[in-house]
PDB file of C-alpha atoms in Angstrom:
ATOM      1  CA  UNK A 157    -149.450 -52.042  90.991  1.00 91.00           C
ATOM      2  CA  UNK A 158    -150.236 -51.392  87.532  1.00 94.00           C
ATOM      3  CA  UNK A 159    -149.047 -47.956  85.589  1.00 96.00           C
ATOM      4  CA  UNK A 160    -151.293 -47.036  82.341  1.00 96.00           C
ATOM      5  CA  UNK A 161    -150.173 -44.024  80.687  1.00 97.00           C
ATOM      6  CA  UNK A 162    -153.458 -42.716  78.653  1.00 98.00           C
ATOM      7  CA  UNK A 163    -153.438 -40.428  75.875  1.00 98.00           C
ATOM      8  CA  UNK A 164    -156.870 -38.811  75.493  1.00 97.00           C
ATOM      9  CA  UNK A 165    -159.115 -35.960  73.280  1.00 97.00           C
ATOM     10  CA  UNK A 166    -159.848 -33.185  74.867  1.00 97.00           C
ATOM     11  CA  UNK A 167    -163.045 -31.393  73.791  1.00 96.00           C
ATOM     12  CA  UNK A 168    -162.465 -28.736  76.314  1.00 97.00           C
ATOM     13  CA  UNK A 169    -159.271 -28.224  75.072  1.00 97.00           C
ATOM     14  CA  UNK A 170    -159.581 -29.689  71.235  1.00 96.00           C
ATOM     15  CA  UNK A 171    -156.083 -31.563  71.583  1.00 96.00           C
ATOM     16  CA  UNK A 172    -155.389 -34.433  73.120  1.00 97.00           C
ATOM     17  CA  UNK A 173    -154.044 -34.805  76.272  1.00 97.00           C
ATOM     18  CA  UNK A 174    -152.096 -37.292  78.662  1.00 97.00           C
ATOM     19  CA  UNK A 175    -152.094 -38.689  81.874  1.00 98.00           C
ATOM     20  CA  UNK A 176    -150.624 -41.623  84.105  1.00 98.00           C
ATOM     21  CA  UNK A 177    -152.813 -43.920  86.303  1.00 98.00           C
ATOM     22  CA  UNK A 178    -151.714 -46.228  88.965  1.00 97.00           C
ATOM     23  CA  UNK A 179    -153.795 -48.559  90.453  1.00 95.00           C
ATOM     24  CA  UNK A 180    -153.779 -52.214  91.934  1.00 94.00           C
ATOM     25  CA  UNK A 181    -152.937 -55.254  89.373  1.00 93.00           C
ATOM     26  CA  UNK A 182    -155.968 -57.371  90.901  1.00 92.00           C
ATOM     27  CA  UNK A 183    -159.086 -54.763  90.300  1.00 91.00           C
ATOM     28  CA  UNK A 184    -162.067 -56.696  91.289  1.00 89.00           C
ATOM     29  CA  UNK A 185    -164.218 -53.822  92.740  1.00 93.00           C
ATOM     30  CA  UNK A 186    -164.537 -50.178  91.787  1.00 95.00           C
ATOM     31  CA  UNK A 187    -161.827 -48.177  93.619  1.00 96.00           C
ATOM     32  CA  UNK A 188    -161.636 -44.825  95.336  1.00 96.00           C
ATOM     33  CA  UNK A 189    -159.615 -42.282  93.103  1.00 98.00           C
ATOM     34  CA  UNK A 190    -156.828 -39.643  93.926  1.00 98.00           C
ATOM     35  CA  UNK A 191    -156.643 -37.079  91.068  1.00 98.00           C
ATOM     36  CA  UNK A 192    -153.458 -35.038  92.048  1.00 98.00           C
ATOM     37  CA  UNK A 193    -152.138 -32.154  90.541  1.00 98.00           C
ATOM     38  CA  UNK A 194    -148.971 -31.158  89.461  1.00 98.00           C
ATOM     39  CA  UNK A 195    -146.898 -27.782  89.726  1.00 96.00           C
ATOM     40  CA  UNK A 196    -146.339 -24.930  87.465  1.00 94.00           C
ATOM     41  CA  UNK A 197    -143.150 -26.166  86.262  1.00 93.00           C
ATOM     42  CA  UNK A 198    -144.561 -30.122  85.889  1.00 96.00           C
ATOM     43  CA  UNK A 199    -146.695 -32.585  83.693  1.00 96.00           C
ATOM     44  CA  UNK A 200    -148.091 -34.956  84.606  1.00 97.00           C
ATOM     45  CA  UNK A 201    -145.729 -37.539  84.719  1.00 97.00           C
ATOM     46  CA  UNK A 202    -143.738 -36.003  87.551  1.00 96.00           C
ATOM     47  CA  UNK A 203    -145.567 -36.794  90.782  1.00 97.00           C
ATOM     48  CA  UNK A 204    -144.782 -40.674  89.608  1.00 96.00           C
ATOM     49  CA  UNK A 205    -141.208 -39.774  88.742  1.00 96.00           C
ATOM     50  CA  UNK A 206    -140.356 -37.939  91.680  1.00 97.00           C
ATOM     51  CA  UNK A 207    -142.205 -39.386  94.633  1.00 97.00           C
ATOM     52  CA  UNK A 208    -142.958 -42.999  95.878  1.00 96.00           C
ATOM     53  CA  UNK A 209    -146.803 -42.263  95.330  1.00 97.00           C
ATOM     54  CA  UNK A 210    -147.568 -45.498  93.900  1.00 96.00           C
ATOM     55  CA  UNK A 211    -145.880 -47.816  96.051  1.00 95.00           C
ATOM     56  CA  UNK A 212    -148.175 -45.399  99.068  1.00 95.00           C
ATOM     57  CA  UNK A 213    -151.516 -46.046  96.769  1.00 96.00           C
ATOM     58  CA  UNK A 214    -150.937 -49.519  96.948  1.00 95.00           C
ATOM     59  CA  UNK A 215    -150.499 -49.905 100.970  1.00 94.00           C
ATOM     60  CA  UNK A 216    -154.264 -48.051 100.605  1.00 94.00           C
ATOM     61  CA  UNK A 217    -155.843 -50.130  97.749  1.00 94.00           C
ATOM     62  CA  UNK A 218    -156.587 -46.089  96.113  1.00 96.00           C
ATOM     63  CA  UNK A 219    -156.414 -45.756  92.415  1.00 97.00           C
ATOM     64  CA  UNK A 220    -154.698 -42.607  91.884  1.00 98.00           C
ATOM     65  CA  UNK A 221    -154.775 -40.001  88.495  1.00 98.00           C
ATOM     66  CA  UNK A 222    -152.112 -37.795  87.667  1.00 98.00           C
ATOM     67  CA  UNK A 223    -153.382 -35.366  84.760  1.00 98.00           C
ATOM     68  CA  UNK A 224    -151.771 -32.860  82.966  1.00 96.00           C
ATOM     69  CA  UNK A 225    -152.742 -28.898  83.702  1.00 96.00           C
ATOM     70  CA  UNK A 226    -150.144 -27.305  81.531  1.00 94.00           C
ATOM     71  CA  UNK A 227    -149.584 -23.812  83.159  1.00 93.00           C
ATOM     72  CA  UNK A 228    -153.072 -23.249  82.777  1.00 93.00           C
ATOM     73  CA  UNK A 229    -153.857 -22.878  87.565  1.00 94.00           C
ATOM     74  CA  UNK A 230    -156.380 -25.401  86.237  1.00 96.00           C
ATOM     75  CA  UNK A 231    -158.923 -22.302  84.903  1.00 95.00           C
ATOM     76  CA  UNK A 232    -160.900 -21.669  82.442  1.00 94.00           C
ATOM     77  CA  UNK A 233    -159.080 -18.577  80.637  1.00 90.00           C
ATOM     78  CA  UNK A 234    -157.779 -17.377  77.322  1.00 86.00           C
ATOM     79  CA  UNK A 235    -155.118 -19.964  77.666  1.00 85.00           C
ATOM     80  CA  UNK A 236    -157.417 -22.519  77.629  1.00 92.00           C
ATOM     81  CA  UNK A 237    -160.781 -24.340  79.438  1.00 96.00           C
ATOM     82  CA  UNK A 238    -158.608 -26.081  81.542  1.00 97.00           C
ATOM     83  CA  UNK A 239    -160.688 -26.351  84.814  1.00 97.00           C
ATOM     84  CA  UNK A 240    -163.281 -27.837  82.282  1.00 97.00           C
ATOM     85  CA  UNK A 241    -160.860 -30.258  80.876  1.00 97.00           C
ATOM     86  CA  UNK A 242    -160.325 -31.516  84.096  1.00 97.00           C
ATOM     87  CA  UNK A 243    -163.870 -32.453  85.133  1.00 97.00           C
ATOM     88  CA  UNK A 244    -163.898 -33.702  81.767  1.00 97.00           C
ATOM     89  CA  UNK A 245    -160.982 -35.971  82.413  1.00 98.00           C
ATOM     90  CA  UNK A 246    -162.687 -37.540  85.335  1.00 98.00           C
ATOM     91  CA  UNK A 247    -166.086 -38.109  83.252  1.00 97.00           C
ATOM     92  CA  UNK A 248    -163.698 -39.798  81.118  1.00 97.00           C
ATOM     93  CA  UNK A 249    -161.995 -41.977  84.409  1.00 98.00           C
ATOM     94  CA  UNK A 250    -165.583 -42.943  85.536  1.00 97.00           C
ATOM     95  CA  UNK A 251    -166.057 -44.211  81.853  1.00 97.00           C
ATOM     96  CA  UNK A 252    -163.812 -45.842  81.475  1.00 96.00           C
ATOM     97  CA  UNK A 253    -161.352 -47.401  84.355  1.00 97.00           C
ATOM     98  CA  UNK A 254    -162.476 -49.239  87.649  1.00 96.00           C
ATOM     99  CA  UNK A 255    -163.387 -46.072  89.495  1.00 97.00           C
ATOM    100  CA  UNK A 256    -165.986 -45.560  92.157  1.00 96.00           C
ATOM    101  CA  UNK A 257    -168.404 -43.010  90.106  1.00 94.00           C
ATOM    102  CA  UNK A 258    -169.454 -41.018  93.043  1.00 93.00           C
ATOM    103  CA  UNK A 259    -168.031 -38.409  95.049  1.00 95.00           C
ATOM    104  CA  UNK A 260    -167.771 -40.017  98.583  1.00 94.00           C
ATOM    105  CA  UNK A 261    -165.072 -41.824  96.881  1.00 96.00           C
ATOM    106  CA  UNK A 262    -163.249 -39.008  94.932  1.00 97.00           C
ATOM    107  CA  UNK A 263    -160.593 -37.089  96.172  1.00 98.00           C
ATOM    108  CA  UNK A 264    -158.295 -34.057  94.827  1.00 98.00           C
ATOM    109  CA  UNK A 265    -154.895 -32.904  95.899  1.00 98.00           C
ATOM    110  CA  UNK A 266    -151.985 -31.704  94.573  1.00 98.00           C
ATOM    111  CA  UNK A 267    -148.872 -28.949  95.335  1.00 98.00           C
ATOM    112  CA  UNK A 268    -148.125 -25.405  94.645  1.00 97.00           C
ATOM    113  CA  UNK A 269    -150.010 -24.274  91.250  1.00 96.00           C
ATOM    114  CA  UNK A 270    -151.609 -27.738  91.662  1.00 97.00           C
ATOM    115  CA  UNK A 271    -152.127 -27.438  95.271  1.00 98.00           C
ATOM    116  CA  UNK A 272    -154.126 -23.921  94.600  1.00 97.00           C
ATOM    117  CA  UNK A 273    -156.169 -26.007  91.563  1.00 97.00           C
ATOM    118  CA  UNK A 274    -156.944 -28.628  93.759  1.00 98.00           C
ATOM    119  CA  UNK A 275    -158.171 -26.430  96.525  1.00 98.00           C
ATOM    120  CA  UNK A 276    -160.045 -24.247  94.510  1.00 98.00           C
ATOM    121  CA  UNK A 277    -161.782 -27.590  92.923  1.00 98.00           C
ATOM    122  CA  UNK A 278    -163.027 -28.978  96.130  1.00 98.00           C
ATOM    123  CA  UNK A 279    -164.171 -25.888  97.338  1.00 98.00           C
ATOM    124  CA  UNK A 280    -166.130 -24.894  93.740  1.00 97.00           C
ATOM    125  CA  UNK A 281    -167.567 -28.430  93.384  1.00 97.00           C
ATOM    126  CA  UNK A 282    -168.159 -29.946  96.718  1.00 96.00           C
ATOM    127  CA  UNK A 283    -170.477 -32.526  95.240  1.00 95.00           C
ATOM    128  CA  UNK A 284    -167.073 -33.898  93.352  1.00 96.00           C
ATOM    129  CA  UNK A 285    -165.072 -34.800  96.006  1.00 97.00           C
ATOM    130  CA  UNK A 286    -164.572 -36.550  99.390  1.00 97.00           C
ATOM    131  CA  UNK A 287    -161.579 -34.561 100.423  1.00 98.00           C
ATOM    132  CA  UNK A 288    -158.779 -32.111  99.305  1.00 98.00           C
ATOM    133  CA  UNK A 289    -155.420 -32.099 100.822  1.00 98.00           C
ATOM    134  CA  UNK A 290    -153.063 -28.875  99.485  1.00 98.00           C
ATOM    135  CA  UNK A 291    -149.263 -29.194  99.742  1.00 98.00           C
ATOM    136  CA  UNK A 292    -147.551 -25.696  99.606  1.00 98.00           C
ATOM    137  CA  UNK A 293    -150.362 -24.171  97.605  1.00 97.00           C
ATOM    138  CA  UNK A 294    -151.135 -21.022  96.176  1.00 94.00           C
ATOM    139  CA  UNK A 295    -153.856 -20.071  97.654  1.00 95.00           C
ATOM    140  CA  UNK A 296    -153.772 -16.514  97.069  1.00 93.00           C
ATOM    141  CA  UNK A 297    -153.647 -16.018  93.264  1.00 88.00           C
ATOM    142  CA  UNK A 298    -153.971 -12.330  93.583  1.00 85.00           C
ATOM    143  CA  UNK A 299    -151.090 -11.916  96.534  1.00 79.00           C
ATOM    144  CA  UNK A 300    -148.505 -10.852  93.563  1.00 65.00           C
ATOM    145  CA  UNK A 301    -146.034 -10.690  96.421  1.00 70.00           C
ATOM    146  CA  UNK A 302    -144.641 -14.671  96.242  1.00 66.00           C
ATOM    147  CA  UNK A 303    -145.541 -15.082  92.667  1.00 70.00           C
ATOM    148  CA  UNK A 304    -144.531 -11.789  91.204  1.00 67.00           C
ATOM    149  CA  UNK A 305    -142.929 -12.891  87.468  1.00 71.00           C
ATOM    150  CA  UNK A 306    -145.245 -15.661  86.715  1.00 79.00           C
ATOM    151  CA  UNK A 307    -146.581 -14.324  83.504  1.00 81.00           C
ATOM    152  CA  UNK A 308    -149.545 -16.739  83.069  1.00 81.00           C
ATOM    153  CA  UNK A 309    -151.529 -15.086  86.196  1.00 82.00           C
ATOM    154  CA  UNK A 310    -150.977 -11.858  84.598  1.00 78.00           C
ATOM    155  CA  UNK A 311    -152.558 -13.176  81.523  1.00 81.00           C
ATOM    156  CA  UNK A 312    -155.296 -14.765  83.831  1.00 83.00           C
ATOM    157  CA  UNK A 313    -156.191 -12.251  86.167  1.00 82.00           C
ATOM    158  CA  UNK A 314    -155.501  -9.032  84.466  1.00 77.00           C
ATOM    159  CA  UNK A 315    -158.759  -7.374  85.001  1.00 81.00           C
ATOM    160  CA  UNK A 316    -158.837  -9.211  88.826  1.00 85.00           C
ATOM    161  CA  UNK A 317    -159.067 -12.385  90.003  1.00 89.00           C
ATOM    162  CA  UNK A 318    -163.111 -13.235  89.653  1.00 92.00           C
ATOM    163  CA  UNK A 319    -165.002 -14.787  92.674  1.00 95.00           C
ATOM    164  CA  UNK A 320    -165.160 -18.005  90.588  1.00 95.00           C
ATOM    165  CA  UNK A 321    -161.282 -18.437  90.598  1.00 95.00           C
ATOM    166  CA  UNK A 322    -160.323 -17.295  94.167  1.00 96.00           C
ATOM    167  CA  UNK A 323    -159.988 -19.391  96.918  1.00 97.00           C
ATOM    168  CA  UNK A 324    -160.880 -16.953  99.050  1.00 97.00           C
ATOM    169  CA  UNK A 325    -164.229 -15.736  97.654  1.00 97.00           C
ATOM    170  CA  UNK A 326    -165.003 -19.594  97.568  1.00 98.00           C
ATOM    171  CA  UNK A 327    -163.955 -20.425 100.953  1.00 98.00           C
ATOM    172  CA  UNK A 328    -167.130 -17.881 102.166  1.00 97.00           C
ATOM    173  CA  UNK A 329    -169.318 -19.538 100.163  1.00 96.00           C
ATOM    174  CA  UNK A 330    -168.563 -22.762 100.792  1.00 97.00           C
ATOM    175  CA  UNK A 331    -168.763 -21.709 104.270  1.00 96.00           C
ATOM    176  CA  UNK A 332    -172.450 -21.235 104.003  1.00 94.00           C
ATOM    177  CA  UNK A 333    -173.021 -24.752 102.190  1.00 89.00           C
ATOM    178  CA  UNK A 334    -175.427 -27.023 103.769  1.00 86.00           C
ATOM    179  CA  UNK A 335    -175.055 -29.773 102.304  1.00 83.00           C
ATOM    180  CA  UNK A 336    -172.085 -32.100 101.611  1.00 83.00           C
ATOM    181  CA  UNK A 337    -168.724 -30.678 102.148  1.00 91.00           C
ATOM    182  CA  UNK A 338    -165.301 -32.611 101.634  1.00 96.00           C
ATOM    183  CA  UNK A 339    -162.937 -32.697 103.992  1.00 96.00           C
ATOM    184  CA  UNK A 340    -160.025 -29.894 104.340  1.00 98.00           C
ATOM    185  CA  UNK A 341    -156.278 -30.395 104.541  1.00 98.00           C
ATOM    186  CA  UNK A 342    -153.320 -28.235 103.549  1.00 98.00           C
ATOM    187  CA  UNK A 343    -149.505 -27.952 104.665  1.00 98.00           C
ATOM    188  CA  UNK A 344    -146.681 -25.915 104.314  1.00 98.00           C
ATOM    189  CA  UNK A 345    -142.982 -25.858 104.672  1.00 98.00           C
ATOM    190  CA  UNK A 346    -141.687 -23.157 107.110  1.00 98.00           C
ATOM    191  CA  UNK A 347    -139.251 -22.564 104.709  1.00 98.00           C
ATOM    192  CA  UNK A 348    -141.243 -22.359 101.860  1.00 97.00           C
ATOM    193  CA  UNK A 349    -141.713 -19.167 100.247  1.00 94.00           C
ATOM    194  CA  UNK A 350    -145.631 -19.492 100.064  1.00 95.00           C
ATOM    195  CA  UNK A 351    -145.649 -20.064 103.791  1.00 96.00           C
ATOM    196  CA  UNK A 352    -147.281 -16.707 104.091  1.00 95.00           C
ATOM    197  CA  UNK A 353    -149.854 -17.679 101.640  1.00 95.00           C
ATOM    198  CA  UNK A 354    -150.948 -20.653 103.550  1.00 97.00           C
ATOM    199  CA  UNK A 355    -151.119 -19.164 107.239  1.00 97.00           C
ATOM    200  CA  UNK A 356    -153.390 -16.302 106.048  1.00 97.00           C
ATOM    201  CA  UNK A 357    -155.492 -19.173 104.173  1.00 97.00           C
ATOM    202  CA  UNK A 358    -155.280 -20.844 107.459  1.00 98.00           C
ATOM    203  CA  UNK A 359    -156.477 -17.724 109.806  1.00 98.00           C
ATOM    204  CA  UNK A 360    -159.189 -17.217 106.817  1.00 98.00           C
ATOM    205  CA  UNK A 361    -160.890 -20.407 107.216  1.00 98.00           C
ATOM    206  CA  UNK A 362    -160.451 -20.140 110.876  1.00 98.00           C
ATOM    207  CA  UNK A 363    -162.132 -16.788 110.828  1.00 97.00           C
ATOM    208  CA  UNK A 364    -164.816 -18.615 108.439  1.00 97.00           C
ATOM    209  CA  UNK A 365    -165.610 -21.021 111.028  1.00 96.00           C
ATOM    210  CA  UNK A 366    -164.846 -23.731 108.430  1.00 96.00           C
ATOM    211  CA  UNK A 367    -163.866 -27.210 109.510  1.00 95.00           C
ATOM    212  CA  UNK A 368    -159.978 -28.259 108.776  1.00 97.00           C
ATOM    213  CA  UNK A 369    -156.449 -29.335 108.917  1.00 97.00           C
ATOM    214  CA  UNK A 370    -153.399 -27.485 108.820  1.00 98.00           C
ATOM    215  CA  UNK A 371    -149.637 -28.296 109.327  1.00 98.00           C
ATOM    216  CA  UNK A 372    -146.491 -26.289 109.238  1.00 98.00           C
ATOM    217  CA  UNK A 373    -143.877 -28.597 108.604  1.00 98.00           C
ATOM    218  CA  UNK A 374    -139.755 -28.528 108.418  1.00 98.00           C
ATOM    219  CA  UNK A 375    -138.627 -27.978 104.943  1.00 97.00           C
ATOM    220  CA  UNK A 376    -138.958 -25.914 101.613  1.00 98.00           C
ATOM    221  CA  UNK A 377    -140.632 -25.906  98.177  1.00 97.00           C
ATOM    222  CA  UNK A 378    -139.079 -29.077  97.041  1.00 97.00           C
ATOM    223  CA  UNK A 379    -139.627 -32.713  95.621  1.00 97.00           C
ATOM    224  CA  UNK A 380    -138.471 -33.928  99.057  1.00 97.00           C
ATOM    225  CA  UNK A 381    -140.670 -32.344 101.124  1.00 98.00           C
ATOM    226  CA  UNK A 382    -143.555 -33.210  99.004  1.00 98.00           C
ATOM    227  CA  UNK A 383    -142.115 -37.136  98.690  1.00 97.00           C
ATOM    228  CA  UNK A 384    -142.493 -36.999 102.608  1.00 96.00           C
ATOM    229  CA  UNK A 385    -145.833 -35.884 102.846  1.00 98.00           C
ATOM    230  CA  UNK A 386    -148.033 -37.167  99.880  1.00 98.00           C
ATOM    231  CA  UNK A 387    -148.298 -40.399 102.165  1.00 97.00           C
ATOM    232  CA  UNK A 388    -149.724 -38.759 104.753  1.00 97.00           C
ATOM    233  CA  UNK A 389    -152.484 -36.458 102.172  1.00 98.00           C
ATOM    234  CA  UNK A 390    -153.174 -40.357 101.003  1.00 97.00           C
ATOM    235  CA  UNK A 391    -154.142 -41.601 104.727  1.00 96.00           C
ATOM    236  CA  UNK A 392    -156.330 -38.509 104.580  1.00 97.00           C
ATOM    237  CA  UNK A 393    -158.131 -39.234 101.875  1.00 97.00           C
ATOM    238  CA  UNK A 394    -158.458 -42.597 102.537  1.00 96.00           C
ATOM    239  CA  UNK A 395    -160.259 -41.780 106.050  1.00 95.00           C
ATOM    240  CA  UNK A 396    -162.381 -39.369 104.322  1.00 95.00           C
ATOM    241  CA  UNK A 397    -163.784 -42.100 101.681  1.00 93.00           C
ATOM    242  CA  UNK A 398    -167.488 -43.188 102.738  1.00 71.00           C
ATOM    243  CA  UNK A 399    -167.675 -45.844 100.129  1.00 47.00           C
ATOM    244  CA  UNK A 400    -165.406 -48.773  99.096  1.00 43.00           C
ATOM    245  CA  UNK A 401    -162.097 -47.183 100.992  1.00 45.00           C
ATOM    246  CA  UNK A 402    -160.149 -50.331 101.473  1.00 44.00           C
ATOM    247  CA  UNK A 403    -158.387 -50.766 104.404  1.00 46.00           C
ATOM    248  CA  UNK A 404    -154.552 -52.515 104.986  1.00 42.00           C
ATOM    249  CA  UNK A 405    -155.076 -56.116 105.311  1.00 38.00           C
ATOM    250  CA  UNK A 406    -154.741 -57.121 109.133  1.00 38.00           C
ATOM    251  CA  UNK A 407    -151.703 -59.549 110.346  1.00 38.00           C
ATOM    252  CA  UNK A 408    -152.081 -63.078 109.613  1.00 37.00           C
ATOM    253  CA  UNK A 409    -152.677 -64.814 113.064  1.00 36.00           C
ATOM    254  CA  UNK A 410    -150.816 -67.954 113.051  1.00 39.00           C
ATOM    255  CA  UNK A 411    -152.664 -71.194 114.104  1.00 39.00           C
ATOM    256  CA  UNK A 412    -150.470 -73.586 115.584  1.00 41.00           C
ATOM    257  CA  UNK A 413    -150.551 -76.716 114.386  1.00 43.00           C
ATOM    258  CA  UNK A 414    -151.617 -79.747 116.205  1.00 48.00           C
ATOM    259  CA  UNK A 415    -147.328 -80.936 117.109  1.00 48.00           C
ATOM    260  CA  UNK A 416    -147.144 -76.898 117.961  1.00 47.00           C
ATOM    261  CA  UNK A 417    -150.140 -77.398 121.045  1.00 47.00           C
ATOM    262  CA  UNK A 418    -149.211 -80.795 122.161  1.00 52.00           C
ATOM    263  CA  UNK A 419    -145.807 -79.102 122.647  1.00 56.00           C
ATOM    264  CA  UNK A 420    -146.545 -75.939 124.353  1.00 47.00           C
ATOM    265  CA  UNK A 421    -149.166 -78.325 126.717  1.00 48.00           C
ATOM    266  CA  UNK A 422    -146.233 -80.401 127.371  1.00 52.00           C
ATOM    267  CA  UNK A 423    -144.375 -77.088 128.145  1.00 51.00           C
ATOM    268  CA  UNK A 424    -146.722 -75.667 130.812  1.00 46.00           C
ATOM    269  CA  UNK A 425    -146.391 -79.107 133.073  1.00 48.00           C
TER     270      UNK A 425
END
């Protein structure tokens, strides 16, 4: 697997920005593409540093983005147009790496702040993606309960948390759609303090009558919960691709040589 780190203008932001790309050494086809989002406390560098994500890409043939979202909950907000610097930064992908330029093979994921962005990406622009998977997301931006001393949401949702922004409000619309919609996923720790969050999201889309997956799963909000799972979000997204999703190459089958048959012949009198 190959590793570009890309440094990139912004015009939604007017700065540049980074981000690191894995994706197979011998491109000879566009690829499907994981754009996965990292937490409040993160760049974008840390779902490389922290997990095995590439060496799971590469078992999938998937090319997989990891952009930066500040501590912006990937919105568009006085702290900056970040939800439009991200479909920005995948106009910019499609440009210019191997990517497949179409949303049956485009997925989004990502955990906590990024898990909320990611959610409320697939559910805003269905057209975009393939598939979403959440990992211990915050899917409740105005629940002040678990997040209570983040002072970035107070600075984003001080008058409210608009339709546009909450996964909630999107989830019923997006309930309604009748056209494409990407496939749902999104786990949680049972010891994860957002575990609330997720079963109410959970009983929501339930209520909704929308189509997905859920898991409750041992552990906490932690690097090696999220190492353990991002595999599994990957195998996901890989079943949800419609076009060019590579599969694992199947076992060689060994011919036996000529010797090999005369001998097992030989054998069996």
């Amino acid at each position: 697997m190959s590793l570009a780190h890309i440094h990139y203008w912004s015009p939604a932001l007017g700065k540049q920005c980074a981000m690191y790309v894995t994706l197979p050494d011998d491109v000879r086809e566009p690829l499907p593409v994981v754009y996965q989002l990292h937490g409040l406390s993160d760049d974008h560098s840390m779902w490389q540093r922290r997990t095995s994500i590439e060496r799971y890409a590469e078992r999938y043939r998937l090319m997989v983005v990891m952009p930066d979202g500040g501590r912006s909950f990937y919105c568009d907000s006085e702290l900056g147009r970040w939800e439009t610097h991200l479909l920005d930064t995948i106009d910019f992908v499609d440009r210019v790496l191997p990517s497949i330029k179409d949303g049956a093979g485009r997925a989004i994921g990502g955990l906590s702040m990024g898990g909320y962005g990611a959610m409320k990406m697939a559910l805003k622009h269905p057209d975009r993606f393939a598939s979403v998977v959440a990992h211990s997301g915050c899917l409740d931006v105005a629940d002040d309960k678990e997040l209570r001393g983040v002072p970035e949401l107070g600075r984003l949702f001080a008058r409210g948390v608009p339709p546009a922004d909450d996964c909630l409000a999107l989830a019923r619309v997006f309930a309604k759609r009748r056209g494409r919609r990407p496939a749902l996923r999104f786990d949680c720790g049972v010891d994860d303090f957002l575990i609330r969050q997720n079963r109410a999201f959970h009983a929501h889309l339930d209520q909704l009558g929308v189509a997905h997956e859920y898991a409750e799963l041992p552990g906490a909000h932690s690097w090696e919960y999220w190492d353990q799972h991002v595999d599994t979000a990957l195998q996901f997204h890989r079943r949800a691709f419609t076009v060019g999703a590579a599969k694992p190459a199947p076992p060689r089958t060994r011919v036996p040589t000529r010797t090999a048959r005369a001998r097992a012949l030989k054998a069996a009198r």
